CSV table of C-alpha atoms in Angstrom, one decimal:
chain,number,residue,atom,x,y,z
A,50,UNK,CA,0.0,0.1,0.2
A,51,UNK,CA,1.5,3.3,-0.9
A,52,UNK,CA,1.9,6.1,1.4
A,53,UNK,CA,-1.2,8.1,-0.4
A,54,UNK,CA,-3.3,5.4,-0.3
A,55,UNK,CA,-3.0,4.8,3.2
A,56,UNK,CA,-3.2,8.8,3.8
A,57,UNK,CA,-6.3,8.4,1.4
A,58,UNK,CA,-7.7,5.9,4.1
A,59,UNK,CA,-7.2,7.7,6.7
A,60,UNK,CA,-8.6,10.6,6.2
A,61,UNK,CA,-11.4,8.5,5.0
A,62,UNK,CA,-11.5,6.5,8.3
A,63,UNK,CA,-11.7,10.7,10.0
A,64,UNK,CA,-14.8,11.7,7.8
A,65,UNK,CA,-16.7,8.5,8.7
A,66,UNK,CA,-15.8,9.3,12.4
A,67,UNK,CA,-16.6,12.8,11.8
A,68,UNK,CA,-20.5,11.5,10.2
A,69,UNK,CA,-20.8,8.8,12.9
A,70,UNK,CA,-20.3,11.5,16.1
A,71,UNK,CA,-22.3,14.0,14.4
A,72,UNK,CA,-25.0,11.9,13.6
A,73,UNK,CA,-24.8,10.4,17.7
A,74,UNK,CA,-24.7,14.0,18.7
A,75,UNK,CA,-27.7,14.8,16.7
A,76,UNK,CA,-29.8,12.0,18.2
A,77,UNK,CA,-29.1,13.0,21.9
A,78,UNK,CA,-30.1,16.8,21.2
A,79,UNK,CA,-33.1,15.2,19.8
A,80,UNK,CA,-33.7,13.1,22.9
A,81,UNK,CA,-32.7,15.0,25.7
A,82,UNK,CA,-33.1,18.8,24.1
A,83,UNK,CA,-30.9,21.2,22.5
A,84,UNK,CA,-30.6,23.5,26.0
A,85,UNK,CA,-28.8,20.3,27.6
A,86,UNK,CA,-26.1,20.0,25.2
A,87,UNK,CA,-22.9,21.6,25.6
A,88,UNK,CA,-21.7,21.8,22.3
A,89,UNK,CA,-23.5,21.5,18.5
A,90,UNK,CA,-22.9,18.3,16.7
A,91,UNK,CA,-20.0,19.5,14.6
A,92,UNK,CA,-17.9,19.9,17.1
A,93,UNK,CA,-18.8,16.4,18.4
A,94,UNK,CA,-17.9,15.6,14.6
A,95,UNK,CA,-14.7,17.1,14.8
A,96,UNK,CA,-13.4,15.8,17.8
A,97,UNK,CA,-13.5,12.2,17.0
A,98,UNK,CA,-12.5,13.4,13.2
A,99,UNK,CA,-9.2,14.8,14.6
A,100,UNK,CA,-8.6,12.0,17.3
A,101,UNK,CA,-8.7,9.5,14.2
A,102,UNK,CA,-6.6,11.6,11.6
A,103,UNK,CA,-4.3,13.4,13.5
A,104,UNK,CA,-2.0,10.7,15.2
A,105,UNK,CA,-2.1,8.8,12.2
A,106,UNK,CA,-0.9,11.2,10.5
A,107,UNK,CA,1.8,12.6,12.3
A,108,UNK,CA,3.1,8.8,12.7
A,109,UNK,CA,3.0,8.5,8.8
A,110,UNK,CA,5.1,11.8,8.5
A,111,UNK,CA,7.9,10.1,11.0
A,112,UNK,CA,7.5,6.7,9.7
A,113,UNK,CA,7.8,7.8,6.2
A,114,UNK,CA,11.6,8.5,5.9
A,115,UNK,CA,12.6,6.2,8.8
A,116,UNK,CA,11.0,3.5,6.9
A,117,UNK,CA,13.3,4.8,3.8
A,118,UNK,CA,16.5,4.4,5.8
A,119,UNK,CA,15.3,0.9,7.3
A,120,UNK,CA,14.7,-0.4,3.5
A,121,UNK,CA,18.5,0.8,2.6
A,122,UNK,CA,19.6,-0.8,5.4
A,123,UNK,CA,17.8,-4.2,4.9
A,124,UNK,CA,19.1,-3.8,1.6
A,125,UNK,CA,22.5,-3.2,1.9
A,126,UNK,CA,22.7,-6.6,4.2
A,127,UNK,CA,21.3,-8.9,1.3
A,128,UNK,CA,24.0,-11.0,-0.4
A,129,UNK,CA,23.2,-9.1,-3.6
A,130,UNK,CA,24.5,-6.0,-2.7
A,131,UNK,CA,28.0,-7.5,-1.8
A,132,UNK,CA,28.9,-6.9,-5.2
A,133,UNK,CA,28.1,-3.2,-5.6
A,134,UNK,CA,30.8,-0.9,-6.4
A,135,UNK,CA,32.5,1.1,-3.4
A,136,UNK,CA,32.4,4.5,-4.9
A,137,UNK,CA,29.5,6.2,-3.1
A,138,UNK,CA,27.8,8.0,-6.3
A,139,UNK,CA,27.9,5.2,-8.5
A,140,UNK,CA,26.3,2.6,-5.8
A,141,UNK,CA,23.7,5.4,-4.9
A,142,UNK,CA,22.7,5.5,-8.5
A,143,UNK,CA,22.0,2.1,-8.5
A,144,UNK,CA,20.3,1.3,-5.8
A,145,UNK,CA,18.1,4.8,-7.1
A,146,UNK,CA,17.6,2.2,-10.2
A,147,UNK,CA,16.8,-0.9,-7.9
A,148,UNK,CA,14.0,1.3,-5.7
A,149,UNK,CA,12.3,2.7,-9.0
A,150,UNK,CA,12.4,-0.5,-10.8
A,151,UNK,CA,10.6,-2.3,-7.4
A,152,UNK,CA,8.1,0.3,-7.2
A,153,UNK,CA,7.3,0.0,-10.9
A,154,UNK,CA,8.1,3.4,-11.9
A,155,UNK,CA,10.6,2.3,-14.8
A,156,UNK,CA,10.8,-1.9,-16.5
A,157,UNK,CA,14.8,-1.5,-16.3
A,158,UNK,CA,18.0,-0.1,-15.3
A,159,UNK,CA,21.2,0.7,-16.8
A,160,UNK,CA,23.1,-1.5,-15.0
A,161,UNK,CA,22.5,-5.3,-14.3
A,162,UNK,CA,23.0,-4.9,-10.8
A,163,UNK,CA,19.8,-2.9,-10.2
A,164,UNK,CA,17.7,-5.7,-11.6
A,165,UNK,CA,19.0,-8.0,-9.5
A,166,UNK,CA,18.6,-5.8,-6.0
A,167,UNK,CA,14.9,-4.8,-7.5
A,168,UNK,CA,13.4,-8.1,-5.6
A,169,UNK,CA,15.2,-7.6,-2.4
A,170,UNK,CA,13.9,-3.7,-2.5
A,171,UNK,CA,10.3,-4.5,-3.3
A,172,UNK,CA,10.2,-7.4,-0.5
A,173,UNK,CA,11.5,-4.7,2.0
A,174,UNK,CA,9.4,-1.9,0.7
A,175,UNK,CA,6.8,-4.4,1.3
A,176,UNK,CA,7.8,-5.7,4.7
A,177,UNK,CA,8.0,-2.0,6.3
A,178,UNK,CA,5.0,-0.7,4.0
A,179,UNK,CA,3.0,-3.2,5.7
A,180,UNK,CA,4.0,-2.2,9.3
A,181,UNK,CA,3.6,1.2,8.6
A,182,UNK,CA,0.0,0.6,7.1
A,183,UNK,CA,-0.9,-1.4,10.3
A,184,UNK,CA,0.1,1.0,13.0
A,185,UNK,CA,-1.1,4.0,11.5
A,186,UNK,CA,-4.7,2.3,10.8
A,187,UNK,CA,-4.5,0.4,14.6
A,188,UNK,CA,-4.0,4.7,16.1
A,189,UNK,CA,-7.0,5.9,13.4
A,190,UNK,CA,-9.1,3.0,15.0
A,191,UNK,CA,-7.7,3.7,18.2
A,192,UNK,CA,-8.1,7.2,18.6
A,193,UNK,CA,-11.5,7.6,16.5
A,194,UNK,CA,-12.6,5.1,19.2
A,195,UNK,CA,-11.6,6.9,22.3
A,196,UNK,CA,-13.1,10.1,20.8
A,197,UNK,CA,-16.3,8.8,20.1
A,198,UNK,CA,-16.9,6.9,23.6
A,199,UNK,CA,-16.6,10.1,25.1
A,200,UNK,CA,-19.5,11.8,22.8
A,201,UNK,CA,-22.3,12.4,25.4
A,202,UNK,CA,-24.4,15.3,26.0
A,203,UNK,CA,-22.4,17.1,28.5
A,204,UNK,CA,-19.2,16.6,26.8
A,205,UNK,CA,-17.3,19.9,26.2
A,206,UNK,CA,-16.0,18.9,22.3
A,207,UNK,CA,-16.2,22.8,21.3
A,208,UNK,CA,-13.4,23.2,24.0
A,209,UNK,CA,-11.3,20.6,23.0
A,210,UNK,CA,-11.8,21.2,19.2
A,211,UNK,CA,-10.5,24.4,20.2
A,212,UNK,CA,-8.0,24.0,22.2
A,213,UNK,CA,-6.5,21.5,19.3
A,214,UNK,CA,-7.1,23.9,16.9
A,215,UNK,CA,-4.7,25.8,19.1
A,216,UNK,CA,-2.4,23.6,19.4
A,217,UNK,CA,-2.2,23.4,15.7
A,218,UNK,CA,-2.0,27.2,15.3
A,219,UNK,CA,1.0,27.4,17.7
A,220,UNK,CA,2.9,24.4,16.3
A,221,UNK,CA,2.8,26.1,13.0
A,222,UNK,CA,3.9,29.3,14.8
A,223,UNK,CA,7.0,27.8,16.5
A,224,UNK,CA,7.9,25.8,12.9
A,225,UNK,CA,8.0,29.3,11.9
A,226,UNK,CA,10.2,30.3,14.5
A,227,UNK,CA,12.4,27.3,14.4
A,228,UNK,CA,13.4,27.5,11.3
A,229,UNK,CA,14.1,31.5,11.2
A,230,UNK,CA,16.5,30.6,14.0
A,231,UNK,CA,18.2,27.7,12.2
A,232,UNK,CA,18.7,29.7,9.2
A,233,UNK,CA,20.1,32.6,11.5
A,234,UNK,CA,22.5,29.8,12.6
A,235,UNK,CA,23.5,28.2,9.7
A,236,UNK,CA,24.6,31.8,8.8
A,237,UNK,CA,26.4,32.8,11.8
A,238,UNK,CA,28.5,29.2,11.9
A,239,UNK,CA,29.3,29.3,8.0
A,240,UNK,CA,30.7,33.0,8.9
A,241,UNK,CA,32.3,31.7,11.4
A,242,UNK,CA,34.0,29.9,9.3
A,243,UNK,CA,35.2,32.2,7.4
A,244,UNK,CA,36.5,34.9,9.7
A,245,UNK,CA,38.8,32.4,10.5
A,246,UNK,CA,40.3,32.3,7.2
A,247,UNK,CA,39.7,36.0,6.6
A,248,UNK,CA,40.5,38.9,9.1
A,249,UNK,CA,37.1,40.5,9.4
A,250,UNK,CA,38.4,44.0,9.8
A,251,UNK,CA,39.9,43.1,6.2
A,252,UNK,CA,36.1,41.8,4.7
A,253,UNK,CA,34.2,44.8,6.4
A,254,UNK,CA,36.7,47.8,5.2
A,255,UNK,CA,38.8,46.5,2.5
A,256,UNK,CA,38.5,48.1,-1.2
A,257,UNK,CA,39.5,45.1,-3.2
A,258,UNK,CA,36.8,42.8,-3.9
A,259,UNK,CA,38.7,39.2,-5.9
A,260,UNK,CA,37.7,36.5,-3.8
A,261,UNK,CA,39.8,34.1,-6.3
A,262,UNK,CA,41.6,31.7,-4.4
A,263,UNK,CA,44.4,30.2,-6.3
A,264,UNK,CA,45.7,26.5,-6.2
A,265,UNK,CA,49.5,27.2,-6.1
A,266,UNK,CA,51.3,30.2,-4.9
A,267,UNK,CA,53.1,31.4,-8.2
A,268,UNK,CA,49.3,31.2,-9.9
A,269,UNK,CA,47.9,34.6,-11.0
A,270,UNK,CA,45.5,35.9,-8.8
A,271,UNK,CA,46.8,34.3,-5.9
A,272,UNK,CA,46.6,37.1,-3.2
A,273,UNK,CA,42.9,37.3,-4.1
A,274,UNK,CA,40.8,39.8,-1.9
A,275,UNK,CA,37.7,39.8,-0.1
A,276,UNK,CA,37.1,43.5,1.0
A,277,UNK,CA,33.3,43.7,0.3
A,278,UNK,CA,33.4,47.7,0.5
A,279,UNK,CA,32.7,47.9,-3.3
A,280,UNK,CA,29.6,45.1,-2.9
A,281,UNK,CA,28.6,47.2,0.0
A,282,UNK,CA,28.2,50.5,-2.2
A,283,UNK,CA,27.0,48.9,-5.2
A,284,UNK,CA,24.3,47.6,-3.2
A,285,UNK,CA,23.5,51.1,-1.7
A,286,UNK,CA,24.2,53.1,-4.8
A,287,UNK,CA,21.8,50.6,-6.9
A,288,UNK,CA,19.2,49.9,-4.5
A,289,UNK,CA,19.3,53.0,-1.9
A,290,UNK,CA,19.8,55.8,-4.0
A,291,UNK,CA,19.3,55.4,-7.7
A,292,UNK,CA,16.2,53.1,-6.9
A,293,UNK,CA,14.6,55.2,-4.3
A,294,UNK,CA,15.2,58.7,-6.6
A,295,UNK,CA,12.9,56.5,-8.7
A,296,UNK,CA,10.6,55.4,-6.6
A,297,UNK,CA,9.9,57.8,-3.8
A,298,UNK,CA,8.8,60.7,-5.6
A,299,UNK,CA,6.7,58.7,-8.6
A,300,UNK,CA,5.0,56.5,-5.5
A,301,UNK,CA,4.4,59.3,-3.6
A,302,UNK,CA,3.1,61.1,-6.4
A,303,UNK,CA,0.9,58.9,-7.7
A,304,UNK,CA,-0.6,58.0,-4.0
A,305,UNK,CA,-1.3,61.8,-3.8
A,306,UNK,CA,-3.3,61.5,-6.9
A,307,UNK,CA,-5.0,58.8,-6.1
A,308,UNK,CA,-6.1,59.9,-2.7
A,309,UNK,CA,-7.1,63.7,-3.2
A,310,UNK,CA,-7.3,64.5,-6.8
A,311,UNK,CA,-8.5,61.6,-8.8
A,312,UNK,CA,-12.0,60.6,-8.8
A,313,UNK,CA,-13.4,57.5,-7.2
A,314,UNK,CA,-14.5,55.9,-10.9
A,315,UNK,CA,-10.1,56.7,-12.1
A,316,UNK,CA,-9.2,55.3,-8.7
A,317,UNK,CA,-11.2,52.1,-9.6
A,318,UNK,CA,-9.4,51.3,-12.2
A,319,UNK,CA,-5.6,53.0,-11.9
A,320,UNK,CA,-5.1,51.5,-8.5
A,321,UNK,CA,-4.9,48.2,-9.2
A,322,UNK,CA,-3.2,48.8,-12.7
A,323,UNK,CA,-0.6,50.8,-10.5
A,324,UNK,CA,-0.3,47.5,-8.2
A,325,UNK,CA,0.0,45.1,-11.5
A,326,UNK,CA,3.6,46.2,-11.6
A,327,UNK,CA,4.2,44.3,-7.8
A,328,UNK,CA,2.7,41.3,-9.9
A,329,UNK,CA,6.0,41.3,-12.4
A,330,UNK,CA,8.3,38.8,-12.2
A,331,UNK,CA,11.2,40.2,-11.5
A,332,UNK,CA,13.0,38.1,-14.5
A,333,UNK,CA,10.8,40.4,-16.5
A,334,UNK,CA,12.7,43.4,-14.9
A,335,UNK,CA,15.5,41.8,-16.1
A,336,UNK,CA,15.0,41.4,-19.2
A,337,UNK,CA,13.4,45.1,-19.8
A,338,UNK,CA,16.4,46.3,-18.3
A,339,UNK,CA,19.0,44.4,-20.3
A,340,UNK,CA,16.8,44.5,-23.6
A,341,UNK,CA,15.9,48.3,-23.5
A,342,UNK,CA,16.7,50.4,-21.0
A,343,UNK,CA,20.6,49.7,-20.6
A,344,UNK,CA,21.2,50.2,-24.8
A,345,UNK,CA,19.3,53.6,-24.3
A,346,UNK,CA,21.5,54.4,-21.0
A,347,UNK,CA,24.7,53.7,-22.9
A,348,UNK,CA,23.8,55.5,-26.7
A,349,UNK,CA,22.9,58.7,-23.7
A,350,UNK,CA,26.1,58.4,-22.0
A,351,UNK,CA,28.2,58.1,-25.5
A,352,UNK,CA,26.0,61.1,-26.5
A,353,UNK,CA,26.9,63.4,-23.7
A,354,UNK,CA,30.4,62.4,-23.8
A,355,UNK,CA,30.7,59.7,-21.3
A,356,UNK,CA,33.3,57.7,-22.6
A,357,UNK,CA,32.9,54.8,-20.1
A,358,UNK,CA,29.2,54.1,-20.7
A,359,UNK,CA,28.8,50.6,-21.2
A,360,UNK,CA,25.9,48.5,-21.5
A,361,UNK,CA,25.7,47.4,-18.1
A,362,UNK,CA,25.3,50.2,-15.8
A,363,UNK,CA,24.3,51.0,-12.4
A,364,UNK,CA,21.7,53.5,-13.8
A,365,UNK,CA,19.9,51.0,-15.7
A,366,UNK,CA,19.6,48.5,-12.9
A,367,UNK,CA,19.0,51.2,-10.6
A,368,UNK,CA,15.7,53.3,-12.9
A,369,UNK,CA,14.4,49.5,-13.3
A,370,UNK,CA,14.5,48.3,-9.6
A,371,UNK,CA,12.9,52.0,-8.7
A,372,UNK,CA,10.0,51.4,-11.3
A,373,UNK,CA,9.3,47.7,-9.5
A,374,UNK,CA,9.4,49.4,-6.3
A,375,UNK,CA,7.0,52.3,-6.9
A,376,UNK,CA,3.6,50.2,-6.2
A,377,UNK,CA,5.1,49.1,-2.7
A,378,UNK,CA,5.8,52.8,-2.2
A,379,UNK,CA,2.7,53.9,-3.2
A,380,UNK,CA,0.9,51.3,-1.9
A,381,UNK,CA,2.5,52.2,1.8
A,382,UNK,CA,1.8,55.8,1.1
A,383,UNK,CA,-2.0,55.7,-0.1
A,384,UNK,CA,-2.7,53.8,3.1
A,385,UNK,CA,-0.8,56.2,5.0
A,386,UNK,CA,-2.5,59.4,3.6
A,387,UNK,CA,-5.9,57.6,3.4
A,388,UNK,CA,-5.7,56.9,7.6
A,389,UNK,CA,-5.5,60.8,8.1
A,390,UNK,CA,-8.6,61.7,10.0
A,391,UNK,CA,-10.9,63.8,7.3
A,392,UNK,CA,-11.3,67.0,9.9
A,393,UNK,CA,-7.9,67.5,9.8
A,394,UNK,CA,-8.5,68.0,5.9
A,395,UNK,CA,-11.8,69.9,6.4
A,396,UNK,CA,-10.4,72.0,9.0
A,397,UNK,CA,-7.4,73.1,6.7
A,398,UNK,CA,-9.7,73.6,3.8
A,399,UNK,CA,-11.9,75.9,6.4
A,400,UNK,CA,-9.5,78.1,7.0
A,401,UNK,CA,-9.1,79.1,3.5
A,402,UNK,CA,-6.0,76.9,2.5
A,403,UNK,CA,-5.8,75.2,-1.0
A,404,UNK,CA,-6.4,71.9,-1.9
A,405,UNK,CA,-2.6,72.0,-2.7
A,406,UNK,CA,-1.7,73.7,0.9
A,407,UNK,CA,-3.5,71.6,3.0
A,408,UNK,CA,-1.6,68.5,1.2
A,409,UNK,CA,1.5,70.0,1.7
A,410,UNK,CA,1.1,71.2,5.2
A,411,UNK,CA,-1.2,69.2,7.0
A,412,UNK,CA,-1.7,65.6,5.2
A,413,UNK,CA,1.5,65.0,4.2
A,414,UNK,CA,3.0,66.1,7.4
A,415,UNK,CA,0.4,64.1,9.3
A,416,UNK,CA,0.9,61.0,7.1
A,417,UNK,CA,4.9,61.7,7.2
A,418,UNK,CA,5.8,58.7,9.6
A,419,UNK,CA,3.5,55.9,7.6
A,420,UNK,CA,5.3,57.0,4.6
A,421,UNK,CA,9.1,56.9,6.2
A,422,UNK,CA,8.2,53.4,7.4
A,423,UNK,CA,7.4,52.2,3.6
A,424,UNK,CA,10.1,53.8,2.2
A,425,UNK,CA,12.1,52.0,4.7
A,426,UNK,CA,10.4,48.7,3.9
A,427,UNK,CA,10.8,49.4,0.1
A,428,UNK,CA,14.4,50.2,0.6
A,429,UNK,CA,14.8,46.5,2.5
A,430,UNK,CA,13.2,45.5,-0.7
A,431,UNK,CA,15.3,46.5,-3.1
A,432,UNK,CA,18.9,46.2,-1.6
A,433,UNK,CA,17.6,42.5,-1.3
A,434,UNK,CA,16.9,42.1,-5.5
A,435,UNK,CA,19.4,39.7,-7.8
A,436,UNK,CA,18.0,39.4,-11.1
A,437,UNK,CA,17.6,43.3,-12.4
A,438,UNK,CA,21.3,43.8,-11.0
A,439,UNK,CA,22.8,40.4,-12.7
A,440,UNK,CA,21.0,41.1,-16.0
A,441,UNK,CA,22.1,45.1,-16.5
A,442,UNK,CA,24.5,46.2,-14.0
A,443,UNK,CA,27.0,43.2,-14.7
A,444,UNK,CA,29.8,41.6,-12.0
A,445,UNK,CA,32.2,43.8,-11.9
A,446,UNK,CA,33.2,45.3,-8.3
A,447,UNK,CA,33.7,48.6,-8.9
A,448,UNK,CA,34.3,51.7,-6.0
A,449,UNK,CA,32.8,54.6,-8.5
A,450,UNK,CA,30.0,56.9,-8.4
A,451,UNK,CA,29.3,56.5,-11.9
A,452,UNK,CA,25.4,55.8,-12.6
A,453,UNK,CA,27.3,55.0,-16.1
A,454,UNK,CA,29.8,51.9,-14.8
A,455,UNK,CA,29.0,48.1,-14.3
A,456,UNK,CA,28.9,47.7,-10.5
A,457,UNK,CA,27.7,45.0,-8.4
A,458,UNK,CA,25.6,43.9,-5.3
A,459,UNK,CA,25.5,41.8,-2.4
A,460,UNK,CA,23.2,39.5,-3.8
A,461,UNK,CA,24.6,39.1,-6.9
A,462,UNK,CA,27.5,38.1,-5.3
A,463,UNK,CA,26.2,35.8,-3.2
A,464,UNK,CA,24.8,34.2,-6.7
A,465,UNK,CA,28.2,33.9,-8.1
A,466,UNK,CA,30.3,32.6,-5.3
A,467,UNK,CA,27.8,29.8,-5.1
A,468,UNK,CA,26.7,28.8,-8.6
A,469,UNK,CA,28.6,25.5,-10.0
A,470,UNK,CA,30.8,23.2,-8.2
A,471,UNK,CA,32.2,24.5,-5.3
A,472,UNK,CA,33.8,23.3,-2.0
A,473,UNK,CA,32.3,24.6,1.2
A,474,UNK,CA,35.5,24.4,2.9
A,475,UNK,CA,37.1,27.6,1.2
A,476,UNK,CA,37.3,30.8,1.6
A,477,UNK,CA,35.6,32.2,-1.5
A,478,UNK,CA,32.5,29.6,-0.8
A,479,UNK,CA,32.4,30.6,2.6
A,480,UNK,CA,32.7,34.5,1.9
A,481,UNK,CA,28.8,33.9,0.5
A,482,UNK,CA,27.4,33.5,4.1
A,483,UNK,CA,29.5,36.5,5.4
A,484,UNK,CA,27.6,38.5,2.7
A,485,UNK,CA,24.5,36.7,3.7
A,486,UNK,CA,24.7,37.7,7.6
A,487,UNK,CA,26.0,41.2,6.7
A,488,UNK,CA,22.7,41.8,4.4
A,489,UNK,CA,20.1,40.0,6.8
A,490,UNK,CA,21.4,42.5,9.8
A,491,UNK,CA,20.7,45.2,7.5
A,492,UNK,CA,17.7,44.1,6.2
A,493,UNK,CA,16.6,43.5,9.8
A,494,UNK,CA,17.5,46.6,11.1
A,495,UNK,CA,15.5,48.6,8.3
A,496,UNK,CA,12.7,46.0,9.0
A,497,UNK,CA,12.3,47.5,13.2
A,498,UNK,CA,13.1,51.0,12.3
A,499,UNK,CA,10.0,50.9,9.7
A,500,UNK,CA,7.8,49.0,11.5
A,501,UNK,CA,8.4,51.1,14.8
A,502,UNK,CA,7.5,54.1,12.5
A,503,UNK,CA,4.4,52.5,11.3
A,504,UNK,CA,3.3,51.9,14.3
A,505,UNK,CA,4.0,55.1,16.3
A,506,UNK,CA,2.0,56.4,13.2
A,507,UNK,CA,-1.0,53.7,13.8
A,508,UNK,CA,-1.0,54.6,17.7
A,509,UNK,CA,-1.6,58.2,16.6
A,510,UNK,CA,-4.7,57.9,14.5
A,511,UNK,CA,-6.6,55.0,16.0
């Protein structure tokens, strides 16, 4: 019996338990009167269904990977496995073919040994799947029977179900928190390994980035360089300067127009169209930047006498990234402006101020904390962008303020460092984790500041 079939059977038993418990609850409610029953029939049904499904499904979630290892161990102890090659990758390929043959996913393997191992695999799979199915069905029956025996007029099924649901929500939150902690721990662990090979001061304040480690001392480029200042500058230059110079004014002005000047009919179709920009995949923005904007920027640079203008420039990537961020800034500013009390607007107009004066001197200052919070969140979004930079800004780690020159960012270098077959004990590969740690800290600080600003704004007008 496959895992999918067993999963369906367990859910079927849970559904049967739900129907039986609900029918029993309806029967005693009719007999004793609705006022004497603590919970509605549906809660009794859900109580039995949860007891029938949850323990069995939890067991299957644990048993599936465990049984896979047990099957492999049993196959490896068989006489047919004694002739397997010692090379791990080749042995794993033969075992994978044997398992696929045993499960009926392929008629035969490229290696004759996989066909010899297939019957052993089939026998081991059947053995452990039978054990898993029996235990899971017993758990489903036992759980359902226990819960069904408790169904009575005075049983607090609603309270029990709500506690189980609350436990599920708590488990989901705990998994999310533990996942975040695991990501941070992995970054810290690998970063510490990197800083044991490279001086942290050289990494944080060095201006030469060339993470090429030579095999021999006399090889070209053997000196290497892990000064990340050019990467930090490229990230700030593209994501926090050029992109924000585009996104902030256009996003803020579009929000002011939509909230203060646009008629309701215009706002209804214009706002969704603007927000559609946020749903465009970043790779499409990358194509737009590389094929349309970058050549225009290069031709413009040549026309005004910039000899170093190339088809890969910080200006092209920053402009397109700014366009991508416009809906984000506009949406946050729109919410902030809309939340300004109507009394403040009416009071300003009643004092004789024009609409533009009211916007400049009353609405925007009142909404400024929310707007600033939105801008900070947009900056943290921009500095994490990778695809546009890869396709339009290039990979050169230049410490320059020339917008027509090619620069690179932290995220782009992380992708480059981890692409291909790399050894995870070299400084070149470990540098990606150190860069990721710095990026994580910067983004976290920006989000904390932005959320504190937004919280302060919300407290002012709720």
